[in-house]
CSV table of C-alpha atoms and ligand atoms in Angstrom, one decimal:
chain,number,residue,atom,x,y,z
A,98,MET,CA,99.8,-78.7,117.8
A,99,MET,CA,100.3,-79.4,121.5
A,100,ILE,CA,98.5,-82.5,122.8
A,101,ASP,CA,98.4,-83.3,126.5
A,102,PRO,CA,98.6,-86.8,128.1
A,103,PHE,CA,94.8,-87.1,128.0
A,104,GLY,CA,94.6,-86.4,124.2
A,105,ARG,CA,93.4,-82.8,124.6
A,106,ALA,CA,94.8,-80.3,122.1
A,107,ILE,CA,96.0,-77.1,123.8
A,108,SER,CA,95.0,-74.2,121.5
A,109,TYR,CA,94.1,-71.5,124.0
A,110,VAL,CA,96.3,-69.5,126.4
A,111,ARG,CA,95.2,-66.9,128.9
A,112,ILE,CA,97.9,-64.6,130.0
A,113,SER,CA,97.8,-62.3,132.9
A,114,VAL,CA,99.7,-59.2,132.2
A,115,THR,CA,99.5,-57.7,135.7
A,116,ASP,CA,98.3,-58.7,139.1
A,117,ARG,CA,97.2,-55.2,139.8
A,118,CYS,CA,93.6,-54.0,139.6
A,119,ASP,CA,91.9,-50.7,140.1
A,120,PHE,CA,88.9,-52.5,141.7
A,121,ARG,CA,88.8,-54.6,144.8
A,122,CYS,CA,85.8,-56.9,144.2
A,123,VAL,CA,84.8,-58.5,147.4
A,124,TYR,CA,84.8,-62.1,146.1
A,125,CYS,CA,88.1,-61.7,144.3
A,126,MET,CA,90.5,-59.7,146.5
A,127,ALA,CA,91.0,-58.5,150.0
A,128,GLU,CA,90.9,-54.7,150.2
A,129,ASP,CA,94.4,-54.4,151.4
A,130,MET,CA,96.3,-56.4,148.8
A,131,THR,CA,100.0,-56.7,148.5
A,132,PHE,CA,101.0,-56.8,144.8
A,133,LEU,CA,104.1,-58.0,143.2
A,134,PRO,CA,107.1,-55.6,142.9
A,135,LYS,CA,107.0,-54.3,139.3
A,136,LYS,CA,110.5,-55.7,138.7
A,137,ASP,CA,109.1,-59.3,139.1
A,138,LEU,CA,106.8,-58.9,136.1
A,139,LEU,CA,107.6,-60.0,132.6
A,140,THR,CA,108.3,-57.0,130.4
A,141,LEU,CA,106.0,-56.3,127.5
A,142,GLU,CA,108.7,-57.6,125.2
A,143,GLU,CA,109.0,-60.8,127.2
A,144,LEU,CA,105.2,-61.2,127.1
A,145,ASP,CA,105.3,-60.8,123.4
A,146,ARG,CA,108.0,-63.5,123.0
A,147,LEU,CA,106.0,-65.8,125.3
A,148,CYS,CA,102.7,-65.3,123.3
A,149,SER,CA,104.6,-65.7,120.0
A,150,ALA,CA,106.2,-69.0,121.2
A,151,PHE,CA,102.7,-70.3,122.1
A,152,VAL,CA,101.4,-69.3,118.6
A,153,ASP,CA,104.4,-71.1,117.0
A,154,LEU,CA,103.4,-74.2,119.0
A,155,GLY,CA,99.8,-74.1,117.6
A,156,VAL,CA,97.9,-71.9,120.0
A,157,ARG,CA,95.0,-70.2,118.1
A,158,LYS,CA,93.5,-68.1,120.8
A,159,ILE,CA,95.1,-65.7,123.3
A,160,ARG,CA,93.2,-63.9,126.0
A,161,LEU,CA,94.9,-61.1,128.0
A,162,THR,CA,93.7,-60.9,131.5
A,163,GLY,CA,94.9,-59.9,135.0
A,164,GLY,CA,94.5,-58.2,137.5
A,165,GLU,CA,93.1,-55.5,135.2
A,166,PRO,CA,95.0,-55.8,131.9
A,167,LEU,CA,94.2,-52.3,130.7
A,168,VAL,CA,95.9,-50.7,133.7
A,169,ARG,CA,99.3,-52.2,132.7
A,170,ARG,CA,101.4,-49.3,131.5
A,171,ASN,CA,101.7,-49.2,127.7
A,172,ILE,CA,99.6,-52.4,127.3
A,173,MET,CA,98.4,-51.3,123.9
A,174,SER,CA,101.9,-51.7,122.5
A,175,LEU,CA,101.7,-55.4,123.3
A,176,VAL,CA,98.2,-55.7,121.8
A,177,ARG,CA,99.3,-53.9,118.7
A,178,SER,CA,102.3,-56.1,118.3
A,179,LEU,CA,100.3,-59.3,118.8
A,180,GLY,CA,98.0,-58.1,116.1
A,181,ARG,CA,100.6,-59.3,113.6
A,182,HIS,CA,99.8,-62.9,114.3
A,183,LEU,CA,96.1,-62.2,113.5
A,184,ARG,CA,97.0,-60.6,110.2
A,185,ALA,CA,99.3,-63.5,109.4
A,186,GLY,CA,96.4,-65.9,110.1
A,187,ALA,CA,98.5,-67.8,112.7
A,188,LEU,CA,96.2,-66.6,115.5
A,189,ALA,CA,92.4,-66.9,115.1
A,190,GLU,CA,91.5,-64.6,118.1
A,191,LEU,CA,93.0,-62.1,120.4
A,192,THR,CA,90.7,-61.1,123.2
A,193,ILE,CA,90.7,-59.4,126.5
A,194,THR,CA,88.9,-59.7,129.8
A,195,THR,CA,88.4,-56.4,131.6
A,196,ASN,CA,86.5,-54.7,134.3
A,197,GLY,CA,85.6,-52.0,131.7
A,198,SER,CA,87.2,-49.1,133.7
A,199,GLN,CA,89.6,-48.1,130.8
A,200,LEU,CA,87.5,-49.2,127.8
A,201,ASP,CA,86.3,-45.7,126.9
A,202,ARG,CA,89.9,-44.8,126.3
A,203,PHE,CA,91.0,-48.0,124.6
A,204,ALA,CA,88.0,-49.6,122.8
A,205,ALA,CA,88.6,-48.1,119.3
A,206,GLU,CA,92.3,-48.8,119.5
A,207,LEU,CA,91.7,-52.4,120.5
A,208,TYR,CA,89.5,-52.8,117.5
A,209,GLY,CA,92.2,-51.2,115.3
A,210,CYS,CA,94.7,-53.8,116.6
A,211,GLY,CA,92.4,-56.7,115.5
A,212,VAL,CA,90.6,-57.4,118.7
A,213,ARG,CA,86.9,-58.3,117.9
A,214,ARG,CA,85.6,-59.4,121.3
A,215,VAL,CA,85.9,-58.3,124.9
A,216,ASN,CA,84.6,-59.8,128.1
A,217,VAL,CA,83.5,-57.2,130.5
A,218,SER,CA,82.9,-58.2,134.2
A,219,LEU,CA,79.8,-56.6,135.5
A,220,ASP,CA,78.0,-58.1,138.4
A,221,THR,CA,75.1,-55.6,138.8
A,222,LEU,CA,73.3,-52.8,137.0
A,223,ASP,CA,72.6,-51.0,140.3
A,224,PRO,CA,75.2,-48.2,140.9
A,225,GLY,CA,75.0,-48.6,144.7
A,226,ARG,CA,75.5,-52.3,144.6
A,227,PHE,CA,78.3,-51.9,142.1
A,228,GLN,CA,80.1,-49.7,144.6
A,229,ALA,CA,79.6,-52.3,147.4
A,230,ILE,CA,80.8,-55.2,145.2
A,231,THR,CA,83.8,-53.5,143.5
A,232,ARG,CA,84.7,-51.3,146.5
A,233,TRP,CA,86.7,-48.9,144.2
A,234,GLY,CA,84.9,-49.1,140.9
A,235,LYS,CA,83.1,-46.2,139.1
A,236,TYR,CA,79.8,-47.4,137.7
A,237,ASP,CA,79.4,-44.6,135.2
A,238,LYS,CA,82.9,-45.0,133.8
A,239,VAL,CA,82.3,-48.7,133.3
A,240,MET,CA,79.0,-48.1,131.5
A,241,ALA,CA,80.7,-45.5,129.3
A,242,GLY,CA,83.4,-48.0,128.6
A,243,ILE,CA,80.9,-50.7,127.6
A,244,ALA,CA,79.1,-48.2,125.3
A,245,ALA,CA,82.4,-47.2,123.7
A,246,ALA,CA,83.2,-50.9,123.1
A,247,LYS,CA,79.9,-51.4,121.4
A,248,ALA,CA,80.3,-48.2,119.3
A,249,ALA,CA,83.8,-49.3,118.2
A,250,GLY,CA,82.3,-52.5,116.8
A,251,LEU,CA,83.6,-54.9,119.5
A,252,GLN,CA,81.4,-57.8,120.5
A,253,VAL,CA,80.8,-57.6,124.2
A,254,LYS,CA,80.2,-60.4,126.5
A,255,ILE,CA,79.2,-59.6,130.1
A,256,ASN,CA,80.5,-61.8,132.9
A,257,MET,CA,78.5,-61.8,136.0
A,258,VAL,CA,79.5,-63.7,139.1
A,259,ALA,CA,76.4,-65.1,140.8
A,260,LEU,CA,76.5,-64.1,144.5
A,261,LYS,CA,74.0,-65.4,147.0
A,262,GLY,CA,72.2,-62.6,148.7
A,263,VAL,CA,74.0,-60.0,146.7
A,264,ASN,CA,72.9,-60.0,143.1
A,265,GLU,CA,70.7,-63.0,142.8
A,266,ASP,CA,67.6,-60.8,142.3
A,267,GLU,CA,69.2,-59.2,139.2
A,268,PHE,CA,69.5,-62.0,136.7
A,269,ASP,CA,66.3,-61.2,134.9
A,270,ARG,CA,67.2,-57.6,134.6
A,271,MET,CA,70.7,-58.4,133.4
A,272,ILE,CA,69.3,-60.9,130.8
A,273,ALA,CA,66.9,-58.3,129.5
A,274,TRP,CA,69.5,-55.5,129.4
A,275,CYS,CA,72.1,-57.7,127.6
A,276,GLY,CA,69.3,-58.8,125.2
A,277,ALA,CA,68.5,-55.2,124.4
A,278,GLU,CA,72.1,-54.3,124.0
A,279,GLY,CA,73.0,-57.3,121.9
A,280,PHE,CA,75.5,-58.7,124.4
A,281,ASP,CA,76.0,-62.3,125.4
A,282,LEU,CA,75.9,-63.0,129.1
A,283,THR,CA,77.8,-65.5,131.2
A,284,LEU,CA,77.0,-66.3,134.8
A,285,ILE,CA,79.9,-67.6,136.9
A,286,GLU,CA,79.9,-69.6,140.1
A,287,THR,CA,82.2,-68.3,142.8
A,288,MET,CA,85.4,-70.3,142.9
A,289,PRO,CA,87.4,-70.9,146.1
A,290,LEU,CA,90.5,-69.0,145.0
A,291,GLY,CA,92.6,-67.0,147.5
A,292,ASP,CA,91.9,-65.5,150.9
A,293,ILE,CA,89.3,-62.7,150.8
A,294,ASP,CA,88.1,-60.7,153.8
A,295,GLY,CA,84.8,-62.6,154.2
A,296,ASP,CA,83.5,-66.1,154.2
A,297,ARG,CA,83.1,-67.5,150.7
A,298,THR,CA,80.6,-70.2,151.6
A,299,ASP,CA,78.1,-67.4,152.2
A,300,GLN,CA,78.4,-66.2,148.6
A,301,TYR,CA,78.2,-69.6,146.8
A,302,LEU,CA,75.1,-70.0,144.7
A,303,PRO,CA,74.9,-73.1,142.5
A,304,LEU,CA,73.9,-72.3,139.0
A,305,SER,CA,71.8,-75.4,138.7
A,306,LEU,CA,69.5,-73.6,141.1
A,307,VAL,CA,69.7,-70.3,139.2
A,308,ARG,CA,68.9,-72.1,135.9
A,309,ALA,CA,65.8,-73.7,137.4
A,310,ARG,CA,64.7,-70.3,138.6
A,311,LEU,CA,65.4,-68.7,135.2
A,312,GLU,CA,63.4,-71.4,133.5
A,313,GLN,CA,60.2,-70.2,135.3
A,314,ARG,CA,60.6,-66.8,133.5
A,315,TRP,CA,62.5,-67.5,130.3
A,316,LYS,CA,62.5,-70.1,127.6
A,317,LEU,CA,66.0,-71.6,127.6
A,318,THR,CA,67.1,-73.8,124.7
A,319,ASP,CA,70.4,-75.8,125.1
A,320,LEU,CA,73.0,-74.9,122.5
A,321,PRO,CA,75.7,-77.3,121.3
A,322,ASP,CA,78.3,-74.5,121.3
A,323,ARG,CA,81.4,-75.5,123.2
A,324,THR,CA,84.4,-73.3,123.5
A,325,GLY,CA,86.5,-76.0,125.2
A,326,GLY,CA,85.9,-74.0,128.3
A,327,PRO,CA,83.8,-74.4,131.4
A,328,ALA,CA,80.7,-72.7,129.9
A,329,ARG,CA,77.5,-74.5,128.7
A,330,TYR,CA,75.4,-72.3,126.5
A,331,VAL,CA,71.6,-71.7,126.2
A,332,ARG,CA,69.6,-69.5,123.9
A,333,ILE,CA,67.1,-67.2,125.6
A,334,GLU,CA,64.3,-67.4,123.1
A,335,GLU,CA,62.6,-64.1,124.2
A,336,THR,CA,65.7,-62.0,123.7
A,337,GLY,CA,67.6,-64.1,121.1
A,338,GLY,CA,70.7,-63.7,123.3
A,339,ARG,CA,73.1,-66.4,124.4
A,340,LEU,CA,73.6,-67.2,128.0
A,341,GLY,CA,76.6,-69.1,129.3
A,342,LEU,CA,76.7,-70.9,132.6
A,343,ILE,CA,80.1,-71.5,134.1
A,344,THR,CA,79.7,-74.2,136.7
A,345,PRO,CA,83.1,-75.4,138.0
A,346,LEU,CA,81.6,-76.7,141.2
A,347,THR,CA,78.4,-78.3,140.1
A,348,HIS,CA,79.7,-79.7,136.8
A,349,ASN,CA,83.0,-81.2,135.8
A,350,PHE,CA,84.2,-79.4,132.7
A,351,CYS,CA,87.7,-80.7,132.5
A,352,GLU,CA,87.4,-83.4,129.9
A,353,SER,CA,87.3,-80.8,127.1
A,354,CYS,CA,89.8,-78.3,128.6
A,355,ASN,CA,91.9,-76.8,125.8
A,356,ARG,CA,93.7,-74.2,127.8
A,357,VAL,CA,96.6,-73.2,130.0
A,358,ARG,CA,97.2,-70.0,132.0
A,359,VAL,CA,100.3,-68.0,132.4
A,360,THR,CA,100.8,-65.5,135.2
A,361,CYS,CA,102.4,-62.1,134.8
A,362,THR,CA,105.6,-63.5,136.3
A,363,GLY,CA,105.8,-66.3,133.6
A,364,ARG,CA,104.5,-69.2,135.6
A,365,MET,CA,102.3,-71.6,133.6
A,366,TYR,CA,99.4,-73.2,135.4
A,367,MET,CA,98.1,-76.2,133.5
A,368,CYS,CA,94.9,-76.1,135.6
A,369,LEU,CA,93.1,-73.2,137.3
A,370,GLY,CA,92.2,-75.5,140.2
A,371,GLN,CA,95.6,-77.1,140.9
A,372,GLU,CA,98.9,-75.8,142.3
A,373,ASP,CA,101.3,-77.5,139.8
A,374,GLU,CA,103.0,-75.0,137.5
A,375,ALA,CA,105.9,-74.6,135.1
A,376,ASP,CA,108.4,-71.8,135.2
A,377,LEU,CA,108.6,-70.1,131.8
A,378,CYS,CA,110.5,-67.0,133.0
A,379,ALA,CA,113.8,-68.7,133.5
A,380,PRO,CA,114.0,-70.3,130.1
A,381,LEU,CA,112.7,-67.1,128.5
A,382,ARG,CA,115.5,-65.1,130.1
A,383,ALA,CA,118.2,-67.7,129.7
A,384,SER,CA,118.7,-67.2,126.0
A,385,GLU,CA,117.6,-65.0,123.1
A,386,GLY,CA,116.4,-67.9,121.1
A,387,ASP,CA,113.2,-69.7,122.0
A,388,GLU,CA,114.5,-73.3,122.2
A,389,LEU,CA,114.5,-73.5,126.0
A,390,LEU,CA,111.2,-71.7,126.3
A,391,ARG,CA,109.5,-74.1,123.8
A,392,ALA,CA,110.9,-77.1,125.7
A,393,ALA,CA,109.6,-75.7,129.0
A,394,ILE,CA,106.2,-75.2,127.6
A,395,LEU,CA,106.0,-78.7,126.1
A,396,GLU,CA,107.3,-80.2,129.4
A,397,GLY,CA,104.6,-78.4,131.3
A,398,ILE,CA,101.8,-79.5,128.9
A,399,ALA,CA,103.0,-83.1,129.4
A,400,ARG,CA,102.1,-82.6,133.1
A,401,LYS,CA,98.6,-81.1,132.5
A,402,PRO,CA,96.4,-82.9,135.0
A,403,LYS,CA,93.1,-84.6,134.2
A,404,GLY,CA,91.0,-82.2,136.2
A,405,HIS,CA,90.7,-79.9,139.1
A,406,ASP,CA,89.9,-80.4,142.8
A,407,PHE,CA,87.8,-77.4,143.6
A,408,VAL,CA,85.6,-77.9,146.6
A,409,ILE,CA,84.0,-75.2,148.7
A,410,ASP,CA,85.4,-76.3,152.0
A,411,ARG,CA,82.5,-75.7,154.4
A,412,ARG,CA,84.2,-77.1,157.5
A,413,HIS,CA,87.6,-75.3,157.3
A,414,LYS,CA,86.4,-72.2,155.4
A,415,ARG,CA,89.7,-71.9,153.6
A,416,PRO,CA,90.3,-71.5,149.9
A,417,ALA,CA,90.9,-74.7,147.9
A,418,VAL,CA,93.6,-72.9,146.0
A,419,LYS,CA,95.8,-70.3,147.8
A,420,ARG,CA,96.4,-67.9,144.9
A,421,HIS,CA,93.9,-65.3,144.1
A,422,MET,CA,92.1,-65.2,140.7
A,423,SER,CA,94.0,-62.0,140.0
A,424,VAL,CA,97.2,-64.0,139.9
A,425,THR,CA,96.2,-66.5,137.2
A,426,GLY,CA,93.6,-64.3,135.6
A,427,GLY,CA,89.9,-65.3,135.2
B,236,SAM,N1,90.0,-57.4,135.8
B,236,SAM,C1,89.5,-58.2,134.7
B,236,SAM,C2,88.0,-58.4,134.9
B,236,SAM,O1,87.5,-57.7,135.8
B,236,SAM,O2,87.4,-59.1,134.2
B,236,SAM,C3,90.2,-59.5,134.5
B,236,SAM,C4,90.6,-60.3,135.7
B,236,SAM,S1,89.2,-60.9,136.8
B,236,SAM,C5,90.1,-61.8,138.0
B,236,SAM,C6,88.5,-62.1,135.7
B,236,SAM,C7,87.1,-62.6,136.2
B,236,SAM,O3,87.3,-63.4,137.3
B,236,SAM,C8,86.1,-61.6,136.5
B,236,SAM,O4,84.9,-61.8,135.8
B,236,SAM,C9,85.9,-61.8,138.0
B,236,SAM,O5,84.5,-61.5,138.3
B,236,SAM,C10,86.1,-63.3,138.1
B,236,SAM,N2,86.5,-63.7,139.5
B,236,SAM,C11,87.4,-63.2,140.3
B,236,SAM,N3,87.5,-64.0,141.4
B,236,SAM,C12,86.6,-65.0,141.3
B,236,SAM,C13,86.2,-66.1,142.1
B,236,SAM,N4,86.8,-66.3,143.3
B,236,SAM,N5,85.2,-66.9,141.6
B,236,SAM,C14,84.7,-66.7,140.4
B,236,SAM,N6,85.0,-65.7,139.6
B,236,SAM,C15,85.9,-64.8,140.0
C-alpha cells in the first residue's frame, strides 16, 4: 500500500492513453490543437508495465482516459491484457472514461475484458447543442454507443459539465433521462485547465447554485458514498438515481484524495491542480525490470501535495494550470 505524506492511501490511478480526441469540446480544447508526435507516447506494452507496477504497489482501481481512450489504435489489447489483474483479484476495478463515439464498436468487448462500468461524457440531450459544444461530435453515434454499453451490461455514468448559459436549462431533463435509463449522473464544474478559444469565466457555474435550483424541483437526499474523489453524492428520490456533484472550485475535496494521474508520455501528476510531476518514462525505459520504475513512483507519491490551487482568475483570464484536461485526462 502506498501512503503519501498526509496519510492518504493511494489506491487509484487514472492513466491517459492518448492526448488525441475526435471531439473538440469548447471548454476542453481549442479547435486547432497540436497533439504530441506519436513517437512520444508510451507504447501499449509500456502502459501495461506501468499499470502492472501500480497494481503491484497496491493500486486497486485503474481508469483509462485521454484524450479519447477508445481512439488509441489497438487499445483493446491493453484492456484485454489488464483484465488479468481483475481475474487474479489484484485489481478491483478497471474502468474507462469516454466520449462514447466508439462505444457501439467496443462495448461488448470491454465487458468481455472485465470492465463493468464506463463514464460517458454527455453535456446535452439536444443534438444541435451537442454539435455546438463538441464541435466535431456525432450525436446519434454517441447515443448508439450509450445504448450499446447498456445492452452489453455495462453500468453507465453520465458526466455532464455544467456550463453557464449553455446547458444550465437541461439539468432537469438530464436527471429524468438518466433516471429512466438507470444511469447515474455527475455534474462537473468547469476547471481552469489549459488555454481554450474563449473566456472560461463566462462558462463557470457554481454547483452550489445548481443544487439550490434542483432542490426546488427534486427531493435530494445526501448520501454518505465517497469514492475518495471530488464528488459528493445525493439520491434523487423521484427517480431513485444517484447524482454526483464535482465541485473543485466551491469545495475543497483534497483531504480524501486517493489518486494520481499519469499522462500518455509517462509523467505522473500527483495533483490535477498542480504542476509538480514525476517522470516515469525514463525509469520505465532504463531497464527491463521494474525496480527503477517502482522507486520513481514511490518518490513521486512522497511529494504528493496537500491540495490544489485552482482559482478562476477573473482579472487575468488565464488558466490556473497550463496543461489541458486532455493531457492529464479527466
Ligand atoms: N474523451 C473522454 C471523455 O470525453 O470523457 C476522456 C477525457 S475528457 C478530458 C474527461 C472529462 O473531462 C470529460 O467529462 C470532459 O467533459 C471533462 N473536462 C474537460 N475539460 C474540462 C474542464 N476544463 N473542466 C471540467 N471538466 C472538463
